[in-house]
Amino acid sequence: TPAEWIHITSGSHAGQRHITVHLTAPPELDTATLQGAWTKWAARDGGIMTGTHLEDVQHDPNTGGQVAVVVAGENLDKLPVPDRASLAGALRTKPLLISYELRQDPRQAVIRKMHRNPLQDGAAFPGLHVLKPNPNGYIQIGPGISGFPARIQLHDPQLGGQHVIVAGVTGSGKGGTLQLIALAHHINRSAIIYADPKGSSNPAITKMAAYSGLGEDAAMGALRVWYHGLKHRIDASAIVEMKNFKPSPNLPWAPLVFDEASTL
């Protein structure tokens, strides 16, 4: 048996020791496991996650793989944010089968090494009720990797609108996600301003928008419309000493949906 498969620990008194002999590689040494791959490759000296370790390693029933908490060591003030392709390479798997989510604690994150990515199967839209904001302004836009609902804040009850960036490669579902966000605004009676430099690449949003700018020149026009509307509301709120904008049927939320910003 390899020496690293044998663990010797103290017993109940000075003359006693406990010896554990593993018949197979322990999880922290078996590179087929998340813990073993992390120890051998990701967290090795000079590795992409040097100075980190895993805690609470569990089977992940939603992906058929494993999930764990990544914890920064004492020499790290916060966890690094690795490139997903590099992290997948360090764990000897594919980027589509890796999920790395930072927690509110800058020294912790959640890592998943999946056997299958459940998002590839798609999910049926449960109905418009999931797009009605809760008291804190959150809506559901589908399931996450974990199997729990993925949520975004459509608006903050005190501060107003929130910024959302939808990023991904071609075919990853950006357009569908934008449609869900636009639909949420639409059914909640917002006045959508839509700018699409490429033209009518998302006709569903065009139908829901109060104002659409399709093509590069018209998209710039939509940005100007939205900007001057925002400036007017700031000035009007200052006159009546309104600290935060309060929507009404005559003055609804006016979100800007900017599709394919990189083309400008």
Short mmCIF file of C-alpha atoms in Angstrom, two decimals:
data_model
loop_
_atom_site.label_atom_id
_atom_site.label_comp_id
_atom_site.label_asym_id
_atom_site.label_seq_id
_atom_site.Cartn_x
_atom_site.Cartn_y
_atom_site.Cartn_z
CA THR A 1 0.00 0.00 0.00
CA PRO A 2 1.40 3.47 -0.80
CA ALA A 3 2.50 5.30 2.34
CA GLU A 4 0.17 8.21 1.66
CA TRP A 5 -2.79 5.80 1.88
CA ILE A 6 -1.96 5.17 5.56
CA HIS A 7 -3.03 7.59 8.29
CA ILE A 8 -1.69 7.36 11.86
CA THR A 9 -3.42 9.41 14.56
CA SER A 10 -3.03 9.74 18.31
CA GLY A 11 -5.01 7.48 20.58
CA SER A 12 -6.63 8.16 23.93
CA HIS A 13 -3.26 8.03 25.81
CA ALA A 14 0.47 8.27 25.05
CA GLY A 15 0.87 4.54 24.49
CA GLN A 16 -1.89 4.25 21.88
CA ARG A 17 -2.05 5.02 18.14
CA HIS A 18 -4.80 4.51 15.56
CA ILE A 19 -3.77 3.28 12.12
CA THR A 20 -6.13 3.61 9.14
CA VAL A 21 -5.13 1.80 5.94
CA HIS A 22 -7.10 2.71 2.80
CA LEU A 23 -7.59 -0.08 0.29
CA THR A 24 -8.15 2.54 -2.43
CA ALA A 25 -6.77 6.05 -2.75
CA PRO A 26 -8.26 8.45 -0.13
CA PRO A 27 -10.54 11.13 -1.64
CA GLU A 28 -7.87 13.81 -1.25
CA LEU A 29 -5.47 11.69 -3.35
CA ASP A 30 -7.87 10.18 -5.90
CA THR A 31 -7.82 12.53 -8.91
CA ALA A 32 -11.15 11.10 -10.06
CA THR A 33 -12.71 13.01 -7.13
CA LEU A 34 -13.07 16.77 -6.87
CA GLN A 35 -10.98 16.84 -3.70
CA GLY A 36 -8.17 14.79 -5.23
CA ALA A 37 -8.05 16.82 -8.46
CA TRP A 38 -8.07 20.04 -6.44
CA THR A 39 -5.20 18.92 -4.22
CA LYS A 40 -3.01 17.47 -7.00
CA TRP A 41 -3.54 20.07 -9.74
CA ALA A 42 -5.60 23.18 -8.90
CA ALA A 43 -4.13 23.95 -5.44
CA ARG A 44 -0.58 22.67 -6.03
CA ASP A 45 2.34 25.07 -5.62
CA GLY A 46 2.17 27.40 -8.59
CA GLY A 47 -1.32 26.14 -9.50
CA ILE A 48 -4.25 28.36 -10.39
CA MET A 49 -5.75 28.00 -6.87
CA THR A 50 -2.56 27.78 -4.76
CA GLY A 51 -3.22 28.51 -1.09
CA THR A 52 -6.80 27.26 -1.10
CA HIS A 53 -8.48 24.11 0.14
CA LEU A 54 -11.89 22.46 -0.03
CA GLU A 55 -14.39 21.95 2.77
CA ASP A 56 -17.79 20.23 2.98
CA VAL A 57 -17.26 18.09 -0.16
CA GLN A 58 -20.56 16.44 -1.12
CA HIS A 59 -22.23 14.52 -3.92
CA ASP A 60 -24.21 16.91 -6.13
CA PRO A 61 -27.44 15.12 -7.15
CA ASN A 62 -28.43 17.79 -9.68
CA THR A 63 -25.26 17.33 -11.77
CA GLY A 64 -24.14 13.81 -10.87
CA GLY A 65 -20.78 15.23 -9.77
CA GLN A 66 -19.46 16.84 -6.60
CA VAL A 67 -19.83 20.22 -4.94
CA ALA A 68 -17.62 21.80 -2.27
CA VAL A 69 -16.79 25.07 -0.56
CA VAL A 70 -13.49 26.65 -1.62
CA VAL A 71 -11.74 28.38 1.30
CA ALA A 72 -8.79 30.78 1.15
CA GLY A 73 -5.77 29.82 3.25
CA GLU A 74 -4.27 32.06 5.91
CA ASN A 75 -1.88 33.67 3.42
CA LEU A 76 -4.72 34.84 1.15
CA ASP A 77 -6.92 37.85 1.90
CA LYS A 78 -9.48 36.79 -0.70
CA LEU A 79 -10.06 34.05 -3.22
CA PRO A 80 -8.86 34.50 -6.79
CA VAL A 81 -11.42 34.63 -9.61
CA PRO A 82 -9.97 32.10 -12.05
CA ASP A 83 -10.66 31.92 -15.75
CA ARG A 84 -13.14 29.07 -16.08
CA ALA A 85 -11.24 27.40 -18.93
CA SER A 86 -8.05 27.45 -16.85
CA LEU A 87 -9.89 26.04 -13.83
CA ALA A 88 -11.44 23.31 -15.98
CA GLY A 89 -7.98 22.45 -17.31
CA ALA A 90 -6.59 22.25 -13.78
CA LEU A 91 -9.38 19.83 -12.84
CA ARG A 92 -8.93 17.87 -16.09
CA THR A 93 -12.47 18.42 -17.33
CA LYS A 94 -14.43 20.67 -19.73
CA PRO A 95 -15.40 24.32 -19.01
CA LEU A 96 -19.08 23.40 -19.47
CA LEU A 97 -18.74 20.96 -16.56
CA ILE A 98 -17.29 23.50 -14.11
CA SER A 99 -19.18 26.03 -12.00
CA TYR A 100 -17.39 28.49 -9.70
CA GLU A 101 -19.53 30.92 -7.68
CA LEU A 102 -18.15 33.48 -5.24
CA ARG A 103 -20.00 33.94 -1.97
CA GLN A 104 -20.56 37.20 -0.10
CA ASP A 105 -17.56 36.23 2.03
CA PRO A 106 -14.56 37.11 -0.21
CA ARG A 107 -12.68 34.16 1.24
CA GLN A 108 -15.22 31.54 0.14
CA ALA A 109 -16.71 30.21 -3.10
CA VAL A 110 -18.66 27.17 -4.30
CA ILE A 111 -17.06 24.84 -6.85
CA ARG A 112 -18.91 22.18 -8.83
CA LYS A 113 -17.27 19.50 -10.96
CA MET A 114 -20.15 18.01 -12.92
CA HIS A 115 -20.71 14.78 -14.79
CA ARG A 116 -23.45 16.53 -16.77
CA ASN A 117 -24.60 20.13 -17.01
CA PRO A 118 -28.37 20.17 -16.33
CA LEU A 119 -28.77 23.52 -18.10
CA GLN A 120 -28.04 21.81 -21.42
CA ASP A 121 -31.41 20.06 -21.14
CA GLY A 122 -33.30 23.35 -20.98
CA ALA A 123 -36.29 23.99 -18.74
CA ALA A 124 -39.96 24.63 -19.36
CA PHE A 125 -41.14 28.17 -18.58
CA PRO A 126 -43.35 27.80 -15.48
CA GLY A 127 -45.56 30.81 -16.21
CA LEU A 128 -45.78 34.58 -15.88
CA HIS A 129 -46.16 34.37 -12.11
CA VAL A 130 -42.37 33.87 -11.71
CA LEU A 131 -41.79 37.26 -13.40
CA LYS A 132 -43.81 39.16 -10.80
CA PRO A 133 -41.27 40.82 -8.46
CA ASN A 134 -41.27 39.88 -4.80
CA PRO A 135 -41.22 42.73 -2.22
CA ASN A 136 -37.48 43.13 -2.78
CA GLY A 137 -37.84 43.34 -6.56
CA TYR A 138 -36.51 39.87 -7.45
CA ILE A 139 -37.84 37.66 -10.25
CA GLN A 140 -36.99 34.11 -11.36
CA ILE A 141 -35.45 33.64 -14.80
CA GLY A 142 -34.99 29.86 -14.69
CA PRO A 143 -33.15 27.16 -12.74
CA GLY A 144 -29.50 27.46 -11.79
CA ILE A 145 -26.80 24.79 -11.92
CA SER A 146 -27.70 23.91 -8.33
CA GLY A 147 -31.31 23.16 -9.28
CA PHE A 148 -32.55 26.12 -7.26
CA PRO A 149 -34.18 29.11 -9.02
CA ALA A 150 -31.85 31.65 -10.63
CA ARG A 151 -33.01 35.14 -9.66
CA ILE A 152 -32.20 38.70 -10.63
CA GLN A 153 -33.34 41.97 -9.10
CA LEU A 154 -35.61 43.66 -11.63
CA HIS A 155 -35.59 46.82 -9.52
CA ASP A 156 -34.70 47.89 -6.01
CA PRO A 157 -37.75 49.14 -4.07
CA GLN A 158 -35.71 52.03 -2.67
CA LEU A 159 -33.05 52.77 -5.28
CA GLY A 160 -34.87 51.92 -8.51
CA GLY A 161 -33.51 50.14 -11.57
CA GLN A 162 -30.61 47.72 -11.51
CA HIS A 163 -27.89 47.06 -14.10
CA VAL A 164 -27.78 43.58 -15.63
CA ILE A 165 -25.16 42.30 -18.08
CA VAL A 166 -25.97 39.15 -20.05
CA ALA A 167 -22.78 37.62 -21.48
CA GLY A 168 -21.99 34.38 -23.27
CA VAL A 169 -20.86 32.78 -26.50
CA THR A 170 -23.12 32.49 -29.56
CA GLY A 171 -25.94 30.06 -28.88
CA SER A 172 -25.60 30.18 -25.10
CA GLY A 173 -29.04 31.74 -24.58
CA LYS A 174 -28.37 35.48 -24.25
CA GLY A 175 -31.29 36.41 -26.50
CA GLY A 176 -33.73 34.19 -24.64
CA THR A 177 -32.58 35.61 -21.32
CA LEU A 178 -33.08 39.16 -22.60
CA GLN A 179 -36.57 38.20 -23.76
CA LEU A 180 -37.43 36.97 -20.24
CA ILE A 181 -36.11 40.16 -18.66
CA ALA A 182 -38.00 42.31 -21.19
CA LEU A 183 -41.16 40.23 -20.67
CA ALA A 184 -40.88 40.77 -16.91
CA HIS A 185 -40.71 44.52 -17.45
CA HIS A 186 -43.55 44.37 -19.98
CA ILE A 187 -46.03 42.51 -17.78
CA ASN A 188 -45.15 44.83 -14.91
CA ARG A 189 -46.09 47.83 -17.11
CA SER A 190 -42.62 49.28 -17.65
CA ALA A 191 -41.93 51.43 -20.72
CA ILE A 192 -39.06 49.57 -22.40
CA ILE A 193 -36.53 51.48 -24.51
CA TYR A 194 -34.83 49.03 -26.88
CA ALA A 195 -31.55 49.66 -28.71
CA ASP A 196 -30.25 47.05 -31.18
CA PRO A 197 -27.29 48.18 -33.32
CA LYS A 198 -27.43 44.99 -35.41
CA GLY A 199 -31.02 45.57 -36.46
CA SER A 200 -34.02 43.48 -35.49
CA SER A 201 -32.07 40.59 -33.92
CA ASN A 202 -34.72 40.02 -31.23
CA PRO A 203 -38.18 40.77 -32.70
CA ALA A 204 -39.93 39.62 -29.51
CA ILE A 205 -38.42 42.53 -27.57
CA THR A 206 -39.24 44.97 -30.40
CA LYS A 207 -42.93 44.06 -30.01
CA MET A 208 -42.84 44.74 -26.27
CA ALA A 209 -40.84 47.98 -26.40
CA ALA A 210 -42.35 51.43 -26.08
CA TYR A 211 -39.53 52.73 -28.28
CA SER A 212 -37.14 50.74 -30.50
CA GLY A 213 -33.96 51.87 -32.22
CA LEU A 214 -32.88 49.26 -34.78
CA GLY A 215 -29.54 49.70 -36.56
CA GLU A 216 -26.52 51.72 -35.43
CA ASP A 217 -27.95 55.23 -35.97
CA ALA A 218 -31.38 54.40 -34.57
CA ALA A 219 -29.79 52.61 -31.58
CA MET A 220 -27.91 55.81 -30.73
CA GLY A 221 -31.27 57.61 -30.99
CA ALA A 222 -32.81 55.18 -28.51
CA LEU A 223 -29.93 55.87 -26.11
CA ARG A 224 -30.56 59.60 -26.43
CA VAL A 225 -34.30 59.13 -25.78
CA TRP A 226 -33.55 57.10 -22.66
CA TYR A 227 -30.86 59.50 -21.42
CA HIS A 228 -33.03 62.61 -21.76
CA GLY A 229 -35.96 60.81 -20.12
CA LEU A 230 -33.68 59.87 -17.20
CA LYS A 231 -32.38 63.43 -16.92
CA HIS A 232 -35.93 64.82 -16.96
CA ARG A 233 -36.98 62.51 -14.14
CA ILE A 234 -33.94 63.47 -12.06
CA ASP A 235 -34.75 67.17 -12.53
CA ALA A 236 -38.47 66.64 -11.83
CA SER A 237 -37.74 64.62 -8.70
CA ALA A 238 -35.44 67.39 -7.43
CA ILE A 239 -38.21 70.01 -7.83
CA VAL A 240 -40.61 68.05 -5.59
CA GLU A 241 -37.74 66.91 -3.33
CA MET A 242 -38.35 63.24 -4.11
CA LYS A 243 -35.29 61.35 -2.89
CA ASN A 244 -35.98 58.21 -4.97
CA PHE A 245 -38.15 57.88 -8.07
CA LYS A 246 -41.56 56.37 -7.43
CA PRO A 247 -43.24 54.88 -10.51
CA SER A 248 -46.89 55.50 -11.30
CA PRO A 249 -49.22 54.53 -14.19
CA ASN A 250 -48.34 57.82 -15.92
CA LEU A 251 -44.63 57.62 -15.07
CA PRO A 252 -43.64 53.93 -15.18
CA TRP A 253 -40.21 52.40 -14.92
CA ALA A 254 -38.35 53.00 -18.20
CA PRO A 255 -35.66 50.29 -18.50
CA LEU A 256 -33.13 50.34 -21.33
CA VAL A 257 -32.42 47.05 -23.11
CA PHE A 258 -29.21 47.37 -25.15
CA ASP A 259 -28.64 44.32 -27.35
CA GLU A 260 -25.14 43.51 -28.63
CA ALA A 261 -23.37 46.52 -27.16
CA SER A 262 -20.01 45.32 -28.50
CA THR A 263 -20.98 46.18 -32.08
CA LEU A 264 -20.64 49.86 -31.20
#
